[in-house]
Amino acid sequence: MNILITGANGQLGNEMQVLSKENRQHTYFFTDVQELDICDEQAVHGFVEDNRIDVIVNCAAYTAVDTAEDNQELCDKLNHVAPGYLAAAAEACGAALIQVSTDYVFDGTGYTPYTEEAATCPNSVYGSTKLAGEQAVMKHCSRAMVIRTAWLYSIYGNNFVKTMLRLGRERETLGVVFDQIGTPTYANDLARAIFAAVNRGIVPGVYHFSNEGVCSWYDFTLAIHRLAGIKTCKVSPLHTDEFPAKAPRPHYSVLDKTKIKKTFGIDIPHWEASLAVCMKNLEE
Ligand SMILES: NC(=O)c1ccc[n+]([C@@H]2O[C@H](COP(=O)([O-])OP(=O)(O)OC[C@H]3O[C@@H](n4cnc5c(N)ncnc54)[C@H](OP(=O)(O)O)[C@@H]3O)[C@@H](O)[C@H]2O)c1
């Protein structure tokens, strides 16, 4: 199959590049904004048609959650309007589209894992534009899959794991929120799940994917420091209101992954096991 990966220089896009080496049966078109700006409708249609694309994996997004609050127009273009272009281009060629979305489509007032059917209610610009993107791809492409994920990290790009490693080495004390509960996701595991869907056959619909288990950002930080052997930084639990951020975060955003596991027969590692793998890869 001819597979187009957009946003290929990001965390997930890079992990898709890594796993393409284990999936040599396909032909890949790895693009980031320089090669294919997904906000350029004509360019998107031309690229998909000219290269006879069978599957688009959209890893491009506006992911800066706080700055999104002041950049609504740009964020909406990238997270909502552009995925609509990709979906229409896919539909015109009979291709499938995998759109990656977020746990921020939920308001986080729940206390049991969110299923795909749970009511959405984003409380940030980022979450609202990602939800609109989900709706656009489902509307314009009959072979669209939306995979919502959460707390993504990787050896590539900037992310929470790298920030906590740096702060842990620089500081003697650190406060991290303990009242936001979710599940970290190693982008390599998400890329593996995407390949499982591509190889077993696209089944349209909304899916949830994160690693297994549950933790707070505080617990996540302790695990990062423990695995890195950082003992000189005392980490303290903070309430959300002690660490003000521009965009509100869901207090609880654990995703129920039953559907993706059953549909594609995948096993998902626990977040601590995957964190250990990522940290080992970071050392190499
Ligand atoms: N990061 C998280 O914690 C998280 C959590 C839940 C869901 N997600 C979702 O997971 C997906 C992957 O996230 P990620 O963390 O891998 O994202 P990322 O690292 O921010 O990568 C996004 C990539 O898209 C590129 N891009 C920006 N504008 C573009 C355009 N107009 N056309 C083509 N490419 C463009 C970016 O380039 P520049 O860097 O040059 O802008 C970047 O290389 C996204 O859909 C995101 O919403 C992420």
XYZ file of C-alpha atoms and ligand atoms in Angstrom:
332
model
C 0.000 0.000 0.000
C 1.043 3.622 -0.495
C 0.979 5.294 2.907
C 1.159 9.045 3.456
C 2.327 10.178 6.893
C 1.817 13.901 7.557
C 3.573 15.720 10.391
C 6.350 13.144 10.067
C 8.881 15.216 12.043
C 6.788 15.175 15.224
C 6.856 12.641 18.053
C 4.383 10.206 16.501
C 5.556 10.861 12.948
C 9.108 9.912 13.911
C 7.926 6.705 15.589
C 5.989 5.875 12.403
C 9.287 6.264 10.538
C 10.997 3.887 12.989
C 8.298 1.221 12.606
C 8.192 1.542 8.811
C 11.511 -0.361 8.890
C 9.617 -3.360 10.315
C 6.832 -2.947 7.721
C 8.714 -2.917 4.437
C 5.753 -4.286 2.483
C 4.406 -0.724 2.107
C 5.650 2.357 0.254
C 5.880 5.428 2.479
C 5.560 9.135 1.851
C 6.832 10.876 4.988
C 5.977 14.559 4.840
C 6.059 17.494 7.221
C 5.021 21.085 6.553
C 7.938 21.692 4.133
C 6.901 18.819 1.863
C 3.140 18.955 2.344
C 1.374 21.712 4.248
C -1.889 20.052 5.240
C -3.537 23.495 5.396
C -3.062 23.815 1.621
C -6.189 22.177 0.226
C -4.990 21.977 -3.385
C -1.602 20.585 -2.414
C -3.283 17.912 -0.269
C -5.602 16.786 -3.069
C -2.766 16.818 -5.614
C -0.396 14.818 -3.384
C -2.936 12.134 -2.529
C -4.034 11.733 -6.130
C -0.595 11.910 -7.793
C 0.934 9.376 -5.424
C -2.062 7.013 -5.471
C -2.236 7.055 -1.682
C -4.122 4.162 -0.045
C -3.864 5.257 3.599
C -3.199 8.659 5.186
C -1.943 8.761 8.772
C -2.313 12.333 9.991
C 0.307 12.992 12.669
C 0.312 16.764 12.060
C -1.416 18.945 14.617
C -1.248 22.143 16.643
C -0.223 20.575 19.961
C 0.803 23.563 22.117
C -2.189 23.426 24.434
C -1.608 26.709 26.291
C -0.574 28.900 23.341
C -3.606 27.538 21.465
C -5.790 29.675 23.763
C -4.373 32.806 22.062
C -4.075 31.291 18.567
C -7.550 29.935 17.989
C -7.599 30.603 14.240
C -4.327 28.838 13.451
C -5.144 26.003 15.828
C -8.557 25.508 14.203
C -7.062 25.538 10.724
C -4.539 22.833 11.581
C -6.617 20.659 13.926
C -10.016 20.965 12.271
C -10.048 22.442 8.745
C -6.926 20.661 7.427
C -8.015 17.161 8.581
C -11.213 17.874 6.616
C -9.057 18.466 3.497
C -7.209 15.183 4.120
C -10.516 13.355 4.572
C -12.021 14.744 1.356
C -8.841 13.931 -0.578
C -8.865 10.390 0.818
C -12.523 9.941 -0.071
C -11.967 11.159 -3.641
C -9.320 8.425 -4.135
C -10.987 5.641 -2.129
C -8.224 5.913 0.472
C -8.501 5.479 4.239
C -7.572 8.112 6.833
C -6.288 7.649 10.357
C -6.739 10.869 12.329
C -5.072 11.109 15.740
C -7.057 12.921 18.423
C -6.914 13.556 22.130
C -8.314 12.880 25.602
C -8.851 16.681 25.807
C -12.158 16.212 23.949
C -13.481 15.225 27.413
C -14.020 17.660 30.264
C -12.512 15.247 32.772
C -15.368 15.291 35.263
C -15.794 11.502 34.939
C -14.275 8.965 37.298
C -14.397 5.750 35.248
C -12.440 5.203 32.019
C -13.943 7.042 29.041
C -15.310 4.820 26.275
C -15.592 6.009 22.682
C -19.323 6.641 23.230
C -18.858 8.888 26.278
C -20.136 12.430 25.839
C -17.474 14.866 24.681
C -17.182 18.327 26.209
C -13.821 19.973 25.548
C -12.848 22.838 27.819
C -9.913 24.256 25.841
C -9.289 25.652 22.350
C -7.018 22.689 21.630
C -9.675 20.165 22.724
C -12.480 21.945 20.835
C -10.507 22.143 17.594
C -9.439 18.486 17.849
C -13.076 17.466 18.377
C -14.117 19.520 15.333
C -11.327 17.725 13.413
C -12.755 14.341 14.441
C -16.183 15.379 13.204
C -14.785 16.708 9.911
C -12.943 13.493 9.066
C -15.920 11.296 9.965
C -18.145 13.497 7.804
C -15.921 13.644 4.714
C -14.297 10.185 4.636
C -16.196 6.895 4.723
C -12.991 5.002 5.645
C -11.873 7.223 8.540
C -10.537 6.041 11.871
C -10.101 8.472 14.743
C -7.669 7.327 17.431
C -7.795 9.397 20.610
C -4.653 9.222 22.676
C -3.238 10.961 25.759
C -0.054 12.170 27.475
C 2.132 11.319 24.478
C 5.913 11.065 24.852
C 8.766 9.709 22.777
C 12.523 9.940 22.383
C 11.731 12.535 19.686
C 10.623 16.138 20.213
C 9.869 17.904 23.461
C 7.655 16.225 25.992
C 6.937 15.759 29.693
C 9.481 12.948 30.145
C 12.332 15.064 28.793
C 11.233 18.109 30.802
C 11.091 16.132 34.059
C 14.515 14.594 33.370
C 15.994 18.046 32.840
C 14.294 19.618 35.870
C 15.160 16.596 38.018
C 18.844 17.082 37.203
C 18.767 20.895 37.578
C 16.689 21.308 40.721
C 16.632 20.139 44.314
C 12.849 20.483 44.604
C 9.999 20.211 42.131
C 6.222 20.431 42.462
C 4.034 18.377 40.107
C 0.235 18.119 40.023
C -1.239 14.997 41.577
C -4.932 15.735 40.967
C -4.915 15.192 37.201
C -5.261 11.501 36.494
C -4.680 9.803 33.157
C -2.368 7.405 31.378
C 0.898 8.178 29.589
C 1.341 6.885 26.034
C 4.659 5.940 24.493
C 4.340 7.151 20.890
C 6.126 4.005 19.694
C 3.284 1.888 21.136
C 0.705 4.111 19.428
C 2.573 3.775 16.120
C 2.494 -0.017 16.587
C -1.285 0.119 17.090
C -1.629 2.221 13.934
C 0.352 -0.383 11.972
C -1.863 -3.129 13.414
C -4.927 -1.317 12.049
C -3.316 -0.697 8.648
C -2.117 -4.285 8.297
C -5.262 -5.992 9.571
C -7.556 -3.667 7.641
C -9.089 -0.310 8.501
C -12.331 -0.524 10.468
C -13.872 2.978 10.438
C -14.883 4.550 13.727
C -13.537 6.168 16.878
C -10.981 4.346 19.050
C -9.073 5.027 22.247
C -5.412 4.232 22.748
C -3.003 4.915 25.616
C -0.767 2.607 27.602
C -2.389 0.470 30.303
C -2.660 1.599 33.921
C -3.452 4.897 35.571
C -1.372 7.580 37.274
C -1.085 11.280 38.073
C 1.576 13.579 36.599
C 3.216 13.415 40.053
C 3.388 9.591 39.965
C 4.662 9.765 36.378
C 7.463 12.130 37.468
C 8.497 9.869 40.356
C 8.739 6.925 37.935
C 10.800 8.983 35.452
C 13.234 10.035 38.185
C 13.424 6.531 39.653
C 14.243 4.982 36.265
C 16.837 7.694 35.561
C 18.456 7.221 38.977
C 17.758 10.846 39.953
C 17.881 11.000 43.770
C 18.816 14.633 44.368
C 15.442 16.198 43.530
C 12.558 16.091 46.007
C 9.273 15.930 44.112
C 6.159 17.231 45.913
C 2.499 16.817 44.945
C 0.734 20.027 43.880
C -2.954 20.831 43.404
C -3.883 22.075 39.932
C -4.639 25.549 41.285
C -1.082 25.754 42.644
C 0.263 25.345 39.087
C -1.823 27.727 36.979
C -1.923 27.098 33.230
C -3.623 29.085 30.486
C -5.706 26.147 29.210
C -7.757 24.074 31.650
C -6.832 20.363 31.752
C -9.214 17.464 32.392
C -8.883 16.207 35.977
C -9.590 12.650 34.893
C -9.001 11.436 31.351
C -8.289 7.715 31.534
C -9.264 6.124 28.206
C -10.991 2.729 27.921
C -9.088 0.772 25.270
C -11.307 -2.309 25.011
C -12.481 -1.518 21.476
C -9.077 -1.109 19.826
C -7.690 -4.186 21.624
C -10.600 -6.367 20.464
C -10.873 -4.986 16.929
C -7.203 -5.314 16.032
C -6.084 -8.024 18.492
C -3.419 -5.887 20.140
C -1.769 -6.192 23.531
C -0.975 -2.883 25.182
C 1.975 -2.582 27.590
C 1.608 -0.970 31.034
C 2.806 2.635 31.093
C 5.702 1.873 33.466
C 7.041 -0.880 31.186
C 6.901 1.401 28.150
C 8.445 4.294 30.048
C 11.388 2.017 30.886
C 11.775 1.128 27.184
C 11.684 4.798 26.151
C 14.207 5.804 28.836
C 16.558 3.051 27.665
C 16.198 4.272 24.071
C 16.911 7.840 25.243
C 20.225 6.679 26.771
C 21.373 5.055 23.503
N 1.589 15.473 22.531
C 0.623 14.987 23.318
O 0.739 14.916 24.545
C -0.658 14.490 22.702
C -1.676 14.036 23.546
C -2.863 13.571 22.974
C -3.011 13.574 21.598
N -2.013 14.039 20.810
C -2.205 14.029 19.359
O -1.293 13.108 18.793
C -0.916 13.548 17.488
C 0.592 13.549 17.373
O 1.119 14.458 18.343
P 2.684 14.757 18.471
O 2.954 15.004 19.909
O 3.449 13.716 17.731
O 2.739 16.130 17.682
P 4.021 17.039 17.397
O 5.242 16.387 17.961
O 3.668 18.427 17.797
O 4.145 16.932 15.802
C 3.283 17.577 14.919
C 4.029 17.766 13.625
O 3.166 18.407 12.683
C 3.918 19.392 12.023
N 3.076 20.410 11.395
C 2.680 21.608 11.893
N 1.957 22.290 10.996
C 1.877 21.503 9.885
C 1.268 21.656 8.624
N 0.570 22.764 8.321
N 1.375 20.650 7.718
C 2.079 19.547 8.017
N 2.694 19.345 9.205
C 2.589 20.306 10.131
C 4.780 19.954 13.117
O 5.825 20.746 12.595
P 6.409 21.966 13.542
O 6.992 21.327 14.737
O 7.409 22.583 12.630
O 5.229 22.848 13.847
C 5.261 18.679 13.775
O 6.381 18.133 13.101
C -1.590 14.903 17.290
O -2.782 14.717 16.574
C -1.919 15.359 18.691
O -3.033 16.223 18.726
C -0.839 14.486 21.327
